[in-house]
Tab-separated table of C-alpha atoms in Angstrom:
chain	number	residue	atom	x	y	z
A	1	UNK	CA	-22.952	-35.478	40.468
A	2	UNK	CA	-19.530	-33.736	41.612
A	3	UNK	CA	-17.769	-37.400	41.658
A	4	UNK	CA	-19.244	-37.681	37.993
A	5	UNK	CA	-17.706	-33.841	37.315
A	6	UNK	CA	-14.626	-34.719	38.929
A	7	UNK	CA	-13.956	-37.997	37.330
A	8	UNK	CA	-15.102	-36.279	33.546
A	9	UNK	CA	-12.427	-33.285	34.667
A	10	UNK	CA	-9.593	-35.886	35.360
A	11	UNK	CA	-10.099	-37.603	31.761
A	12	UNK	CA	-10.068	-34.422	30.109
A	13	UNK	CA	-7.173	-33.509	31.558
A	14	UNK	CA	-5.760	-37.071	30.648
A	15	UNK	CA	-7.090	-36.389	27.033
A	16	UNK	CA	-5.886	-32.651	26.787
A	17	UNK	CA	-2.226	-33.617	27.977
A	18	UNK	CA	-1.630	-36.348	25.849
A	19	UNK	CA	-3.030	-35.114	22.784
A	20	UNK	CA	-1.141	-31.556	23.131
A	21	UNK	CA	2.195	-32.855	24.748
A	22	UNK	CA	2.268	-36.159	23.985
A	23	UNK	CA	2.498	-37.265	27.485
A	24	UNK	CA	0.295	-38.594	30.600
A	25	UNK	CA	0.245	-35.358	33.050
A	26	UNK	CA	2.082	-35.885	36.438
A	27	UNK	CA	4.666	-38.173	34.911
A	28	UNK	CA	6.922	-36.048	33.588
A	29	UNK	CA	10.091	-38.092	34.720
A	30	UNK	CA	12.834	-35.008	33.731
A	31	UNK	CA	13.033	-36.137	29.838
A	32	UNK	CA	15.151	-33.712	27.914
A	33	UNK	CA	14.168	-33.652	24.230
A	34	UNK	CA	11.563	-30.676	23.067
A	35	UNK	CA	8.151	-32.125	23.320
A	36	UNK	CA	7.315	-32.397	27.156
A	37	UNK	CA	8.526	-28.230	27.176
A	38	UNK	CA	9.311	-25.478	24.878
A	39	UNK	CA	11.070	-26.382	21.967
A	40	UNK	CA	14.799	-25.878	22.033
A	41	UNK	CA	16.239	-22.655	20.527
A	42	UNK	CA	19.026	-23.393	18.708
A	43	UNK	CA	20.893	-22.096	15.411
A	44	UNK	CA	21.810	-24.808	12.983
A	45	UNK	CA	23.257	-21.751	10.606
A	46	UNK	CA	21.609	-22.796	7.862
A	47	UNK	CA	19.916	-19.269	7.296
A	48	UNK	CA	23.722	-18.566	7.531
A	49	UNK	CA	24.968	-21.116	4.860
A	50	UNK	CA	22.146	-19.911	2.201
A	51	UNK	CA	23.229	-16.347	2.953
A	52	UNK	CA	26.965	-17.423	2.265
A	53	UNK	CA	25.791	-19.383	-1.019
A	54	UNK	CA	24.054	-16.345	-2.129
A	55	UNK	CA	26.663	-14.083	-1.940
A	56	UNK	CA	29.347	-16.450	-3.409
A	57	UNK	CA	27.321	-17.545	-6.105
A	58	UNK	CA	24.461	-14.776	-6.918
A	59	UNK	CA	21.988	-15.755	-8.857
A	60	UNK	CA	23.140	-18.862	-10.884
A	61	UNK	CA	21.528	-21.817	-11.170
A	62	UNK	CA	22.993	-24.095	-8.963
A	63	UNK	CA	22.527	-27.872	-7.820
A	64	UNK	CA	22.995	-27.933	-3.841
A	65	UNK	CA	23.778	-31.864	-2.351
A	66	UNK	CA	22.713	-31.945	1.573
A	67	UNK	CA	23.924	-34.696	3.657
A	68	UNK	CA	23.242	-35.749	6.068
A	69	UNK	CA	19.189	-35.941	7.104
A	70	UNK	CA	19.313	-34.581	10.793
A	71	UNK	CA	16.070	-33.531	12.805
A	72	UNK	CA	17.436	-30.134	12.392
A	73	UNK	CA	19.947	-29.813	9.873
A	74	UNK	CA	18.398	-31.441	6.575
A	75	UNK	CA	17.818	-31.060	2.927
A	76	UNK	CA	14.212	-29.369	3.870
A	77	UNK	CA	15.275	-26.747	6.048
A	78	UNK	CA	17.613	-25.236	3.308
A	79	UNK	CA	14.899	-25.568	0.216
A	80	UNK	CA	12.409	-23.656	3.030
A	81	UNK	CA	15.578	-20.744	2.848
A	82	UNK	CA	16.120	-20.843	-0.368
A	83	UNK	CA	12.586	-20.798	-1.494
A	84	UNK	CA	11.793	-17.650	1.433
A	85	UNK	CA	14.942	-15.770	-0.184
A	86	UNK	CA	13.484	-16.995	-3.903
A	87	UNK	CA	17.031	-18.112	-4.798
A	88	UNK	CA	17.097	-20.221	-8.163
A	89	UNK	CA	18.949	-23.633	-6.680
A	90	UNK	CA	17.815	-26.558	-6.109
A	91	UNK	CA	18.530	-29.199	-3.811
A	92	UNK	CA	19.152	-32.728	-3.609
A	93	UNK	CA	19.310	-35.095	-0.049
A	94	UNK	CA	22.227	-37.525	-0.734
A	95	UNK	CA	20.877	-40.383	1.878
A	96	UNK	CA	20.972	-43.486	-0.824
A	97	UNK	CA	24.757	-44.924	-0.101
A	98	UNK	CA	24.202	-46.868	-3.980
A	99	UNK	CA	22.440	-43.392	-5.676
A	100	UNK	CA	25.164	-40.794	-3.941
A	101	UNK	CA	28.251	-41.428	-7.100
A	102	UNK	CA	25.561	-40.269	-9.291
A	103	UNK	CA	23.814	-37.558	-7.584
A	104	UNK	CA	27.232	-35.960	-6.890
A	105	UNK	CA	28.501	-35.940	-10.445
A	106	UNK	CA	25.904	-33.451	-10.935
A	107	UNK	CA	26.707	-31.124	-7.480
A	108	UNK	CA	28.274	-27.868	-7.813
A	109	UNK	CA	27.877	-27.521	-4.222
A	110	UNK	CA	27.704	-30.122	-1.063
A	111	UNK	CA	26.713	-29.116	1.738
A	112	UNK	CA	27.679	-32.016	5.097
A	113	UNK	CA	28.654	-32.157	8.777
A	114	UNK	CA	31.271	-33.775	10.663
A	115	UNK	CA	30.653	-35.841	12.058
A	116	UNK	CA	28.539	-37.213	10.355
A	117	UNK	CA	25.658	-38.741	11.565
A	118	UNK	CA	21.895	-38.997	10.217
A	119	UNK	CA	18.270	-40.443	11.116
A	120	UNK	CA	18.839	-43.058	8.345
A	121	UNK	CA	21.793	-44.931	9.868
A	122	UNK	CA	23.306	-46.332	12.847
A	123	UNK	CA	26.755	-45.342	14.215
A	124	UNK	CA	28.337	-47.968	11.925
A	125	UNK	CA	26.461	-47.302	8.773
A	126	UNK	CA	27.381	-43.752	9.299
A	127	UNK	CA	30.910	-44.173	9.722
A	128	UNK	CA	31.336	-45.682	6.321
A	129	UNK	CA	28.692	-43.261	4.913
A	130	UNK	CA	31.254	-40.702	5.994
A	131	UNK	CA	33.983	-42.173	4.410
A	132	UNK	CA	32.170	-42.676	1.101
A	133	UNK	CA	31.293	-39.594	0.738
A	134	UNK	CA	34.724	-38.034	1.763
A	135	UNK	CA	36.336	-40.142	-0.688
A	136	UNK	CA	33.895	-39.135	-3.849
A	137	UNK	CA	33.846	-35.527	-2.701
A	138	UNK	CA	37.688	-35.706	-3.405
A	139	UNK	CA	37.783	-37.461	-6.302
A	140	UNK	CA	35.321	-35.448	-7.925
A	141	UNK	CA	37.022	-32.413	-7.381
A	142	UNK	CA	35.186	-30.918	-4.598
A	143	UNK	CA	37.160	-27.945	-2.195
A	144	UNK	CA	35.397	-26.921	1.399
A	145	UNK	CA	35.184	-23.265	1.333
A	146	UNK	CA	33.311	-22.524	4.321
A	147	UNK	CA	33.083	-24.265	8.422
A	148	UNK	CA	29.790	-23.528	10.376
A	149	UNK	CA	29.700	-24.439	14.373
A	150	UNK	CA	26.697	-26.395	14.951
A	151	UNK	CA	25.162	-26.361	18.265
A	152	UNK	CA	25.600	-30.284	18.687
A	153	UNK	CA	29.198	-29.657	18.589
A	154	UNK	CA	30.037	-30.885	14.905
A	155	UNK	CA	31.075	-28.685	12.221
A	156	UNK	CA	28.882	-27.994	9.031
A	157	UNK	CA	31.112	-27.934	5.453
A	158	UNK	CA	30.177	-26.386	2.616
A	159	UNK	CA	32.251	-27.679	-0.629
A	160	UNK	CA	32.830	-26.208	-3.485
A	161	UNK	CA	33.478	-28.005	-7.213
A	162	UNK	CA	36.049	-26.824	-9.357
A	163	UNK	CA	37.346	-28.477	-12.487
């Protein structure tokens, strides 16, 4: 009976680990991304950046363009601050390299990071997403008006249209 205990104990344990950390217990080989501990603390400003917006901008109805899609820094974190601070913007992820010309015509603000980098593309793809997008926000008139220090060690932009 205690072998049978023992052995049911073990599995459960097996079960329970893997199911709430998503790992095998006793194998934790020192891995450093969030799920085998706490999750990481970390300020990606974007409370910040809506705050900013806010007080720049009040309460017009504005069309916000996010690049790029991060884990932590995407188009869904700022609609969850905007929507908590009931703010009448709306937002747009620019990830599509052939829908972005369009989708910034209509921008009055952009919101990106340098450098860039995203979930959607590899180092390469990135590098000429970066470009792209560099070269449209100029020619469509777009100004950075505000620099945010991210904790990866890039810099968050916040641009500005004027006509």
């Amino acid at each position: 009976k205690k072998f049978l205990l023992v052995i049911f104990l073990f599995l459960g344990l097996v079960q329970f680990f893997s199911l709430s950390f998503r790992q095998m217990p006793f194998l934790n080989k020192g891995q450093t991304f969030f799920y085998n501990k706490l999750p990481l603390r970390q300020d990606w400003k974007v409370k910040e950046m809506v705050d900013y917006i806010s007080n720049r901008f009040q309460n017009r109805a504005i069309l916000i363009g996010m690049l790029p899609n991060c884990e932590f820094f995407n188009h869904d974190e700022l609609i969850l601050y905007i929507t908590l601070n009931k703010l009448p913007y709306s937002v747009v992820g620019l990830f599509r390299t052939n829908e972005v010309k369009e989708q910034l015509k209509n921008c009055d603000i952009v919101v990106t990071k340098e450098p860039f980098s995203s979930v959607y593309y590899s180092k390469e793809k990135s590098e000429i997403h970066e470009r792209l997008i560099n070269e449209m926000l100029n020619k469509y008139g777009f100004r950075n008006i505000k620099r945010f220090n991210l904790p990866d060690n890039s810099i968050a932009m916040i641009y500005e249209k004027y006509e």
